[in-house]
Short mmCIF file of N, CA and C in Angstrom, two decimals:
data_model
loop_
_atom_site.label_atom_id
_atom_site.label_comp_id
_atom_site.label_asym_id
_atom_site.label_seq_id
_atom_site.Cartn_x
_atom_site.Cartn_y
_atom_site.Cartn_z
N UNK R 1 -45.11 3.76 19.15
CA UNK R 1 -44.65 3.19 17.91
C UNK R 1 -43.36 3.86 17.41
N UNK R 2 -43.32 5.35 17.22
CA UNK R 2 -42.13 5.90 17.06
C UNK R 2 -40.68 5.63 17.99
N UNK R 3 -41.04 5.37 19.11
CA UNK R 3 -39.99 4.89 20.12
C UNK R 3 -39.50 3.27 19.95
N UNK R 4 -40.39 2.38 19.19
CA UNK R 4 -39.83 1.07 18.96
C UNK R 4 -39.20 1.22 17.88
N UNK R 5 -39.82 1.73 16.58
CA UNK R 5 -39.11 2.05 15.40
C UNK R 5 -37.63 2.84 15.63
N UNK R 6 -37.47 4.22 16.61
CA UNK R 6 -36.21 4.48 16.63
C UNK R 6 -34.94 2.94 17.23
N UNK R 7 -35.54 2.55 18.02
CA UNK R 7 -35.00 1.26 19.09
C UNK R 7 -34.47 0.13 18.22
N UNK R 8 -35.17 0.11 17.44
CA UNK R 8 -35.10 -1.02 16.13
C UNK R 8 -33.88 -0.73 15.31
N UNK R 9 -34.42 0.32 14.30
CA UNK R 9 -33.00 0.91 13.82
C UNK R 9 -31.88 1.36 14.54
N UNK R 10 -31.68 1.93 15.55
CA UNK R 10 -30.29 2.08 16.63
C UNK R 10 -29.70 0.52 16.71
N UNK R 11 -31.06 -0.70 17.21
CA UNK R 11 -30.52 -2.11 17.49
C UNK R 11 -29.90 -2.43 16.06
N UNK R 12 -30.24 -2.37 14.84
CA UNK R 12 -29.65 -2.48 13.46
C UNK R 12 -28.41 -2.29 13.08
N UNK R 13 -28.19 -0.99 13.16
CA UNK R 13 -27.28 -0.12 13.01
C UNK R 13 -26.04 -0.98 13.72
N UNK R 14 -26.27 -0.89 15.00
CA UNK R 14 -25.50 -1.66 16.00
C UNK R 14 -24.66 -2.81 15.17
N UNK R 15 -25.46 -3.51 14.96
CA UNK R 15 -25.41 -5.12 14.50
C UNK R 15 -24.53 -4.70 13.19
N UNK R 16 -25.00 -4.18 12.37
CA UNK R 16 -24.26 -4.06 11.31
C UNK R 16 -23.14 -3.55 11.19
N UNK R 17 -22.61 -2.44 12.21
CA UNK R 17 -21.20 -1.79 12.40
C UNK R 17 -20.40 -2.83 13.05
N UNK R 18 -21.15 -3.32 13.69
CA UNK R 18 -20.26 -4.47 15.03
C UNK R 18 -19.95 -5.74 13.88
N UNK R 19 -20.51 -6.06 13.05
CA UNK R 19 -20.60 -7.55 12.34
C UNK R 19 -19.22 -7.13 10.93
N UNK R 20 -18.97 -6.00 10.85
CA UNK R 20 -18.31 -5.55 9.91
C UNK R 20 -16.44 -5.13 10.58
N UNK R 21 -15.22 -5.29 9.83
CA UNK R 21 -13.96 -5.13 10.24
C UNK R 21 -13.93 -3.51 9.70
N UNK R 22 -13.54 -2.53 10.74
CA UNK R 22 -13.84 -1.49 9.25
C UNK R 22 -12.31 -1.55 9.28
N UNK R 23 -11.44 -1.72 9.38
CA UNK R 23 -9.82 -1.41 9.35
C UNK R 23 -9.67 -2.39 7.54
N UNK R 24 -10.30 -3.14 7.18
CA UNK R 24 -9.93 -4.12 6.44
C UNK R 24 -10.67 -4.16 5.08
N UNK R 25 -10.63 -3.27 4.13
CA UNK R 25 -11.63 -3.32 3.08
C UNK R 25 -10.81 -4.30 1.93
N UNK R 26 -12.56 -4.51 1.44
CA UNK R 26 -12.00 -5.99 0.43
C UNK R 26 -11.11 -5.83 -0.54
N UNK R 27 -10.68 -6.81 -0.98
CA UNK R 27 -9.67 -6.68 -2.29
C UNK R 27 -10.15 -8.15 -3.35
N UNK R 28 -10.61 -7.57 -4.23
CA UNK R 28 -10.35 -8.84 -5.29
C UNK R 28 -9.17 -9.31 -5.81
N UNK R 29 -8.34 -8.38 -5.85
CA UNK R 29 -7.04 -9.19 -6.01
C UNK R 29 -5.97 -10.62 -4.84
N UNK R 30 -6.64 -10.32 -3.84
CA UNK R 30 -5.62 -11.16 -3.27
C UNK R 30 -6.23 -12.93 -3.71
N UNK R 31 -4.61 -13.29 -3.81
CA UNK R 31 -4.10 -14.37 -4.39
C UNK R 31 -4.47 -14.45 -6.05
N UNK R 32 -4.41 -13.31 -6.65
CA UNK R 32 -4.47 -13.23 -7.61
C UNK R 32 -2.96 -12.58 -8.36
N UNK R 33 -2.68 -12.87 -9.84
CA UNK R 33 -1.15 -12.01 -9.88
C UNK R 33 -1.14 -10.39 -9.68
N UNK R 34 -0.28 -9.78 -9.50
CA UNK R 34 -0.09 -8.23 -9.80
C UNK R 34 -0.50 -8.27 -10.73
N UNK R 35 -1.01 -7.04 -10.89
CA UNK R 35 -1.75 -6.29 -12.47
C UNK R 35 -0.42 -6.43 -13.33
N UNK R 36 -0.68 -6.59 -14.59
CA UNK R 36 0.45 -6.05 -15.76
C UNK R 36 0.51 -5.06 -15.87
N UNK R 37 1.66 -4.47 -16.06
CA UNK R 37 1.91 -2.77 -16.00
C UNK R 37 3.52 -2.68 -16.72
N UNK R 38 3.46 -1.32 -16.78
CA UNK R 38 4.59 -0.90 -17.72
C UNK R 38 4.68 0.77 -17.22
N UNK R 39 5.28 1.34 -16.25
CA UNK R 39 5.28 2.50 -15.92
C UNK R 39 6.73 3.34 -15.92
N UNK R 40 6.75 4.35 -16.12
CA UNK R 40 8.20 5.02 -15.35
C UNK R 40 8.16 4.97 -14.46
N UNK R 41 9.76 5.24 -13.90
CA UNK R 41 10.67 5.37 -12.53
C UNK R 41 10.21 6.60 -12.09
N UNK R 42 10.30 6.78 -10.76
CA UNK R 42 10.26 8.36 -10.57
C UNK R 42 11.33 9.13 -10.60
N UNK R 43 12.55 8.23 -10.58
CA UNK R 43 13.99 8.67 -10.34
C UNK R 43 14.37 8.84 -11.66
N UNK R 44 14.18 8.32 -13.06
CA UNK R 44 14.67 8.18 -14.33
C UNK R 44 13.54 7.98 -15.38
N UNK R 45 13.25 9.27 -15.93
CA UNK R 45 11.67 9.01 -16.92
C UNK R 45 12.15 8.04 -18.17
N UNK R 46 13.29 8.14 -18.33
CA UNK R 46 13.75 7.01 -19.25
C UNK R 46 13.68 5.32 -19.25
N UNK R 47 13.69 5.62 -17.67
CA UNK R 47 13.73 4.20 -17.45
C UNK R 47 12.06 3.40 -17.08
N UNK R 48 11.71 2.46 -17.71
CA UNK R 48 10.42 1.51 -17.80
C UNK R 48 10.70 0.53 -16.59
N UNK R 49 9.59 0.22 -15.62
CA UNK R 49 9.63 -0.65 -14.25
C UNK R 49 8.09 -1.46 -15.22
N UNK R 50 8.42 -2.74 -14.88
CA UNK R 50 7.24 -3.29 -15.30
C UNK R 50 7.09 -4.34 -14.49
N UNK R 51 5.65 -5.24 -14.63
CA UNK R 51 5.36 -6.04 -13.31
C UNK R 51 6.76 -7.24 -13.19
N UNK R 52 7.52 -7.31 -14.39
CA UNK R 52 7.87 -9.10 -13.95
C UNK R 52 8.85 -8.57 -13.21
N UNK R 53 9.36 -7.43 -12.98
CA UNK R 53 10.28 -7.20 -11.86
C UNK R 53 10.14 -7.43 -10.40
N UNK R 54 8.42 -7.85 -10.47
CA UNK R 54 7.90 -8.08 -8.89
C UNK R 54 8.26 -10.11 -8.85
N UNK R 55 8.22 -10.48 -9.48
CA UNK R 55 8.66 -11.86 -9.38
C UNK R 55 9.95 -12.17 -9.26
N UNK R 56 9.54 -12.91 -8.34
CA UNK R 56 11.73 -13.69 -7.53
C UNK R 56 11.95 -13.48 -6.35
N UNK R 57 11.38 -13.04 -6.13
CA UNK R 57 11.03 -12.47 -4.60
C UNK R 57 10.39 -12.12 -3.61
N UNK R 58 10.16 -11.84 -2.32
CA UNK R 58 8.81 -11.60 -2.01
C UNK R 58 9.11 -9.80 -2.00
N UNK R 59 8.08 -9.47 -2.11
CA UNK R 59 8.43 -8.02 -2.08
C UNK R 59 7.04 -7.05 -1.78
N UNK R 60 7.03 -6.03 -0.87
CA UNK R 60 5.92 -5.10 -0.82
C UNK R 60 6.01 -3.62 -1.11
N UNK R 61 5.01 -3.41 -1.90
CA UNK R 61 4.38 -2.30 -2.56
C UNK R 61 3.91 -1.80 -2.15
N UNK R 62 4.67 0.11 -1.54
CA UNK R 62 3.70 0.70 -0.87
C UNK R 62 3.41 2.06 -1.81
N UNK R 63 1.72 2.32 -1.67
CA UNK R 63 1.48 3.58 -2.35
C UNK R 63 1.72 4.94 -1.24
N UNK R 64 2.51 5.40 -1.90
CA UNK R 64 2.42 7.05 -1.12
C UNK R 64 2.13 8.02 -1.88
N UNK R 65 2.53 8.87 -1.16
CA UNK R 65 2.85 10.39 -2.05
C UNK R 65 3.26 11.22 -0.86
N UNK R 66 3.25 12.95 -1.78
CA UNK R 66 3.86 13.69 -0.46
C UNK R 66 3.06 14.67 0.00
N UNK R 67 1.58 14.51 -0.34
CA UNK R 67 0.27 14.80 -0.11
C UNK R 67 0.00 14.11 1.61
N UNK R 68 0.40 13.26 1.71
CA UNK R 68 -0.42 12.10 2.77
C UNK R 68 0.53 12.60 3.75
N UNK R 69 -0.16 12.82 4.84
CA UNK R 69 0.73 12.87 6.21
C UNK R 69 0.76 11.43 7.02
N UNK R 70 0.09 10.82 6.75
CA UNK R 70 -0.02 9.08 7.16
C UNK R 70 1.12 8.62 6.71
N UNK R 71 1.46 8.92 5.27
CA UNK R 71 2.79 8.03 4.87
C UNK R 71 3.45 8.59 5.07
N UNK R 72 4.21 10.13 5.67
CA UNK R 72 5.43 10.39 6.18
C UNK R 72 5.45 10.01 7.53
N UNK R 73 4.29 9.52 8.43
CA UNK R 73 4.33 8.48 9.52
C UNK R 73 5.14 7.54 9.56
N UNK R 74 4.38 6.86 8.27
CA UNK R 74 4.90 5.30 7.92
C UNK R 74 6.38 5.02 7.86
N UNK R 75 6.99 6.21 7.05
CA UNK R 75 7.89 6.70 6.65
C UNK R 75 9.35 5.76 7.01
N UNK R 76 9.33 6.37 8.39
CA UNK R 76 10.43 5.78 9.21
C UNK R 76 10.60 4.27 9.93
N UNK R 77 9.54 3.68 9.41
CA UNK R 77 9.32 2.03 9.31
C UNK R 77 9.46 1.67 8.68
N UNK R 78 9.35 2.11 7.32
CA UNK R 78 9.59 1.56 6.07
C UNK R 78 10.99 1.90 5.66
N UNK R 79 11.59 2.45 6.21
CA UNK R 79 13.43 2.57 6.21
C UNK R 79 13.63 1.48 7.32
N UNK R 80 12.94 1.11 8.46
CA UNK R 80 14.28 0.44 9.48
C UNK R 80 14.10 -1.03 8.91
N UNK R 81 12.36 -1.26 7.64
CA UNK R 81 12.18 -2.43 7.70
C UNK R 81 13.41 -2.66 6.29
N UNK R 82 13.24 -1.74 5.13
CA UNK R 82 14.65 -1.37 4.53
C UNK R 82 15.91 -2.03 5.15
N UNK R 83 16.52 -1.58 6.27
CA UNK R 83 17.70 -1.76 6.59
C UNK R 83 17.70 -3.24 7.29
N UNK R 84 16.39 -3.65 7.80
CA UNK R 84 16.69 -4.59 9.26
C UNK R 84 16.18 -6.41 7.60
N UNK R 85 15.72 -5.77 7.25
CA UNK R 85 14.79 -7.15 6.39
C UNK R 85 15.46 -7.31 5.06
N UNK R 86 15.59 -8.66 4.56
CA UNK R 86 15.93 -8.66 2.96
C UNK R 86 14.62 -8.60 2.10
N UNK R 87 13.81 -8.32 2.40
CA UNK R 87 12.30 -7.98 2.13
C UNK R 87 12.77 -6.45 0.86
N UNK R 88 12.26 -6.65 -0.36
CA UNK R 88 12.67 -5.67 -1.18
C UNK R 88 11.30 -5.05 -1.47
N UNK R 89 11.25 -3.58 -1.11
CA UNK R 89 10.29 -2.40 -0.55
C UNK R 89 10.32 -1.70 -2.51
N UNK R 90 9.19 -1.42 -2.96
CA UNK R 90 8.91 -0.75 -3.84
C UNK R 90 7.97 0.33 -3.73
N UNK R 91 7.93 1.39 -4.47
CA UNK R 91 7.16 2.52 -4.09
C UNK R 91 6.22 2.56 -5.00
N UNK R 92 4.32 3.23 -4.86
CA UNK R 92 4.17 3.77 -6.07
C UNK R 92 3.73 4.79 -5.92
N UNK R 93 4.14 5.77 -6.19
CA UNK R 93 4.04 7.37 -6.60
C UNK R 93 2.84 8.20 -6.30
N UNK R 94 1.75 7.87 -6.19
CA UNK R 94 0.54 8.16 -6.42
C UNK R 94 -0.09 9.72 -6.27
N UNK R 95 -0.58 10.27 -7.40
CA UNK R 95 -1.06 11.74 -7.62
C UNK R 95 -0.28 12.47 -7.32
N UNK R 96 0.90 12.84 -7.25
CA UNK R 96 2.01 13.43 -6.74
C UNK R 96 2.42 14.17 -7.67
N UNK R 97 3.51 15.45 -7.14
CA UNK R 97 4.49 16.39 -7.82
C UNK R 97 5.79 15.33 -7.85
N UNK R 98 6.31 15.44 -8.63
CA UNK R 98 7.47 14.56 -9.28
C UNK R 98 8.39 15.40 -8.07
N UNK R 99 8.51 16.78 -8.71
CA UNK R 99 10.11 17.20 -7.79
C UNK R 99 9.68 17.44 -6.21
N UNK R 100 8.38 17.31 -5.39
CA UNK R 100 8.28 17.02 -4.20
C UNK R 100 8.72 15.40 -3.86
N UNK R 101 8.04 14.95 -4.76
CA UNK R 101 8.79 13.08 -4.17
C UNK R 101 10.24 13.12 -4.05
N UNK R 102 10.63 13.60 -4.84
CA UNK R 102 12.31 13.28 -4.78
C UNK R 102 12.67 13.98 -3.77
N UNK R 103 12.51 15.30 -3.40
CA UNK R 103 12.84 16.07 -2.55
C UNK R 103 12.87 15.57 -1.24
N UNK R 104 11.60 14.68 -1.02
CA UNK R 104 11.49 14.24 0.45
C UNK R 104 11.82 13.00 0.21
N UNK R 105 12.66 12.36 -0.54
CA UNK R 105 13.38 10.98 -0.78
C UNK R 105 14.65 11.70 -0.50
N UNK R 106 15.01 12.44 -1.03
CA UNK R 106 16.61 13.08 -0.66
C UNK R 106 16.49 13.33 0.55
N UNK R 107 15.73 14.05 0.64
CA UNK R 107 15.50 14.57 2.53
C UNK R 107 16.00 13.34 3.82
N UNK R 108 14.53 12.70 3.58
CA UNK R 108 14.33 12.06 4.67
C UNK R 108 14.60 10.21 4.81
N UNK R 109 15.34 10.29 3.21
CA UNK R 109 15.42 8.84 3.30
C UNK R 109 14.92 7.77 2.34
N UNK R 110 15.38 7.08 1.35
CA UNK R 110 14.30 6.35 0.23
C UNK R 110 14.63 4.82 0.46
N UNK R 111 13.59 4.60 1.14
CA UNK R 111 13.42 3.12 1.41
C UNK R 111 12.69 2.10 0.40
N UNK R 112 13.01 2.54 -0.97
CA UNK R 112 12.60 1.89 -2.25
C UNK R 112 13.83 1.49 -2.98
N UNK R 113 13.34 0.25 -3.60
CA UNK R 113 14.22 -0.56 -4.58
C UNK R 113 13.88 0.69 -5.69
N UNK R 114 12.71 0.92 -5.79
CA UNK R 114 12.71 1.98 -7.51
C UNK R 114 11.44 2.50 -6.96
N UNK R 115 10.43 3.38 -7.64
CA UNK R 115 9.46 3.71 -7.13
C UNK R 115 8.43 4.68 -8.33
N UNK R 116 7.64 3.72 -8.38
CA UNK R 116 7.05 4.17 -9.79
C UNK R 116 6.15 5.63 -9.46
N UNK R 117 6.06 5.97 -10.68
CA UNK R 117 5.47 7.66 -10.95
C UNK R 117 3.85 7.52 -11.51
N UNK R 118 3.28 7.50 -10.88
CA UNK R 118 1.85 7.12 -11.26
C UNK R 118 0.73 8.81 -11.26
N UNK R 119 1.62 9.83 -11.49
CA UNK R 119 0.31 10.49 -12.06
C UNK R 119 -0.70 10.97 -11.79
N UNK R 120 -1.49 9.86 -13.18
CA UNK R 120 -2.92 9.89 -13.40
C UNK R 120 -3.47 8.84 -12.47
N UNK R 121 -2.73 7.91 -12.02
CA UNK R 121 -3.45 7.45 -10.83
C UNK R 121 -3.83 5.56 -11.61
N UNK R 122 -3.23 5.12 -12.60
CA UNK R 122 -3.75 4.54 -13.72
C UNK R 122 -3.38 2.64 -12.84
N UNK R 123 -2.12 2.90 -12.77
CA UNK R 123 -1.69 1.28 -11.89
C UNK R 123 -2.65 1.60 -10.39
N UNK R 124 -2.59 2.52 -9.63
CA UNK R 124 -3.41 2.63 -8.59
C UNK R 124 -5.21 1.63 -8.64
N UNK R 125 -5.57 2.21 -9.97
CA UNK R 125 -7.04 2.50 -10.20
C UNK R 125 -6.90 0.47 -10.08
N UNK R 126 -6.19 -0.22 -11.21
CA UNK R 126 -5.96 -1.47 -11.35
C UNK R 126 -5.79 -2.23 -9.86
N UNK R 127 -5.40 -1.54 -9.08
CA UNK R 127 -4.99 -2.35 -7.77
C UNK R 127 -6.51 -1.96 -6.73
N UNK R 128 -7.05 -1.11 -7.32
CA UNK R 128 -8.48 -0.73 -6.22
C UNK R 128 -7.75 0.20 -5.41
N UNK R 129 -6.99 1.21 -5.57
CA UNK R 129 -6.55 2.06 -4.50
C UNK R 129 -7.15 2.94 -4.12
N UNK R 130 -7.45 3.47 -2.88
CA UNK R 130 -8.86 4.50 -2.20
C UNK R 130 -8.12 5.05 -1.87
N UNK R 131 -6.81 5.11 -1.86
CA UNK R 131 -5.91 6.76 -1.26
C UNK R 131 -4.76 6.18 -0.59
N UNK R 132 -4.04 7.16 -0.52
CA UNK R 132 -2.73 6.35 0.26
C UNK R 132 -2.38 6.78 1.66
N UNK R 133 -1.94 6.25 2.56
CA UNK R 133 -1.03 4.96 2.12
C UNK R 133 -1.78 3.19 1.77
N UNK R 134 -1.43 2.79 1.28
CA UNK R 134 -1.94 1.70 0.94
C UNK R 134 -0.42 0.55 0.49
N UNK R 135 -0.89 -0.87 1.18
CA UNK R 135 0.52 -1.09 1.22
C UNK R 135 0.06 -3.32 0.51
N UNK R 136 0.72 -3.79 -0.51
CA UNK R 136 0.71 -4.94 -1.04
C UNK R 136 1.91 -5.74 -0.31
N UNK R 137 1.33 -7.26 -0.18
CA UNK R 137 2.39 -7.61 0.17
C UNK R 137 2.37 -8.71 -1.14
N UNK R 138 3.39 -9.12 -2.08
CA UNK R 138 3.66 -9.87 -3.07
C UNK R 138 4.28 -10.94 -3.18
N UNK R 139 4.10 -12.17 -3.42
CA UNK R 139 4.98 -13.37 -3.24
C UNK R 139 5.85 -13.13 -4.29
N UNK R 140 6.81 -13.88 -3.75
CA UNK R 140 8.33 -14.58 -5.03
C UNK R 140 7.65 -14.82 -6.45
N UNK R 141 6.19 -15.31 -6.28
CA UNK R 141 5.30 -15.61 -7.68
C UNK R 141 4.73 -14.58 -8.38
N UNK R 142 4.67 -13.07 -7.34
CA UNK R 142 4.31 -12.36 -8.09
C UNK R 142 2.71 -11.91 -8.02
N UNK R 143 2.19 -12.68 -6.83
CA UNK R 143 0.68 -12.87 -6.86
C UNK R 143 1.10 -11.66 -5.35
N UNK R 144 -0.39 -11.44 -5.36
CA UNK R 144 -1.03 -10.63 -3.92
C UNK R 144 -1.28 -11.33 -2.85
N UNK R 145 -0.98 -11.51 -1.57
CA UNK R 145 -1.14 -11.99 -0.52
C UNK R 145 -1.72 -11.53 0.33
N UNK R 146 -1.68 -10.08 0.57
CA UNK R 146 -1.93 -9.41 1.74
C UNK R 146 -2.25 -7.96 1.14
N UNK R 147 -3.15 -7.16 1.53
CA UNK R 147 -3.26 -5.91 1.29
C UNK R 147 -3.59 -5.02 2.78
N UNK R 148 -3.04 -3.72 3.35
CA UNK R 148 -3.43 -2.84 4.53
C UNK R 148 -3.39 -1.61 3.61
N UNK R 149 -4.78 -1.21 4.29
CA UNK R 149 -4.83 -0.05 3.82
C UNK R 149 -4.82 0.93 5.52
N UNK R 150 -3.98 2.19 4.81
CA UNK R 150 -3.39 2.91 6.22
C UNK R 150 -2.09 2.47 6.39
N UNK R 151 -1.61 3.54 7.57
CA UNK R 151 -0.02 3.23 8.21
C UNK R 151 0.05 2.09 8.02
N UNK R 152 1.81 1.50 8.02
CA UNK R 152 2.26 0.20 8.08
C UNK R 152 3.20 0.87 9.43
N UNK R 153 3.15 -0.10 10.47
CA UNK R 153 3.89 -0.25 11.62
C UNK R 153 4.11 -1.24 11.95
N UNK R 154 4.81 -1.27 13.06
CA UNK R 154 5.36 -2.75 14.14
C UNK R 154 4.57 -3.91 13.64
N UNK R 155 3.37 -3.23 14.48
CA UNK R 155 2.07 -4.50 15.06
C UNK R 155 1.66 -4.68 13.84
N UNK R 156 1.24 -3.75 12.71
CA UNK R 156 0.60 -4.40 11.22
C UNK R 156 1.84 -4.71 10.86
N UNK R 157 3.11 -4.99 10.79
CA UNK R 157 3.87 -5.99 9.92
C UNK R 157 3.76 -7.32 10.43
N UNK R 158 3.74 -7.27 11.83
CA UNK R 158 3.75 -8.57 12.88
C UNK R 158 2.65 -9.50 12.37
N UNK R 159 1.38 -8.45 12.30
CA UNK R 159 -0.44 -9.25 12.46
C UNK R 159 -0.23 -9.69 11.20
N UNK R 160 -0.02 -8.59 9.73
CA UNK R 160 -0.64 -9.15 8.52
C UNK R 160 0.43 -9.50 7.79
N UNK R 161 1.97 -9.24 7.75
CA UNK R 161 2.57 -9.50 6.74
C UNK R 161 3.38 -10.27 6.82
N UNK R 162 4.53 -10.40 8.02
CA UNK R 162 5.53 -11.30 8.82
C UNK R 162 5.73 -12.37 8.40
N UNK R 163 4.30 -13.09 8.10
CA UNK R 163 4.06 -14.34 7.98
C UNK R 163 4.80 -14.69 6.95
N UNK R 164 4.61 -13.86 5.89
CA UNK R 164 4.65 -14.51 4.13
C UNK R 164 6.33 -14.34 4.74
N UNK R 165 6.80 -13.74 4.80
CA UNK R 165 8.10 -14.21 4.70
C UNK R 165 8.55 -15.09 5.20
N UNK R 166 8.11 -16.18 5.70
CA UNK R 166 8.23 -17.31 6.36
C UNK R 166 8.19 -18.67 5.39
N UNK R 167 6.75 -17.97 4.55
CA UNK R 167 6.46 -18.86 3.60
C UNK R 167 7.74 -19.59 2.60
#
């Protein structure tokens, strides 16, 4: 009896890991608008970035910081997609030292239109963010299309995002 019962649950287990995407966790937001927000720049505390700046364009939102060794991965994709795409790249800040972000934006390269300073973590919490990197892709309308959580590379711009700019 103990040997069918282990057999059972192992066969379970199975089924349920296999029946599940784990690369892909849900989002209630997609096709829904960006959250409303009203945050500072990280570059200018004077200056206010708020959502309707995400409309007119298509544009993607990636969360970093300079905590994450995943997003200084990402890093250098998100500059060639910068240089190679009219695709306009926004940053958001997330749990971070202010004068480390800039530092490794001066450093290594800032592949952001502007790049908000999030702190306390507050626009994150609104978007469902579980840590970064975490990356939105946004229509011209301003709504959510696409969400990856993890690196953005080649093959994930190709598989999940490529498309919308087509749209």
């Amino acid at each position: 009896m103990p040997l069918v019962l282990f057999v059972a649950i192992v066969w379970l287990s199975y089924l349920g890991l296999g029946l599940e995407d784990r690369d892909k966790l849900p989002s209630a937001l997609i096709g829904k608008p960006f959250p409303n927000f009203e945050a500072r720049s990280l570059f200018d505390v004077s200056a206010n970035i708020g959502s309707e700046q995400l409309i007119g364009r298509p544009t993607l939102v990636n969360v970093w910081a300079t905590w994450c060794i995943a997003c200084r991965i990402e890093h250098p994709f998100l500059m060639k997609l910068k240089d190679e795409s009219s695709l306009t790249i926004y940053g958001l800040n997330y749990k971070d030292n202010k004068e480390k972000a800039l530092e490794l934006l001066r450093r290594d390269g800032n592949p952001f239109e502007f790049s908000i300073y999030d702190f306390e973590g507050r626009l994150a919490i609104d978007l469902g963010v579980y840590g970064a990197p975490e990356t939105f892709f946004i229509d011209k309308n301003g709504f959510i299309r696409e969400r990856h959580v993890g690196v953005i590379d080649e093959k994930v711009w190709k598989d999940k995002f490529a498309k919308y700019l087509d749209e």
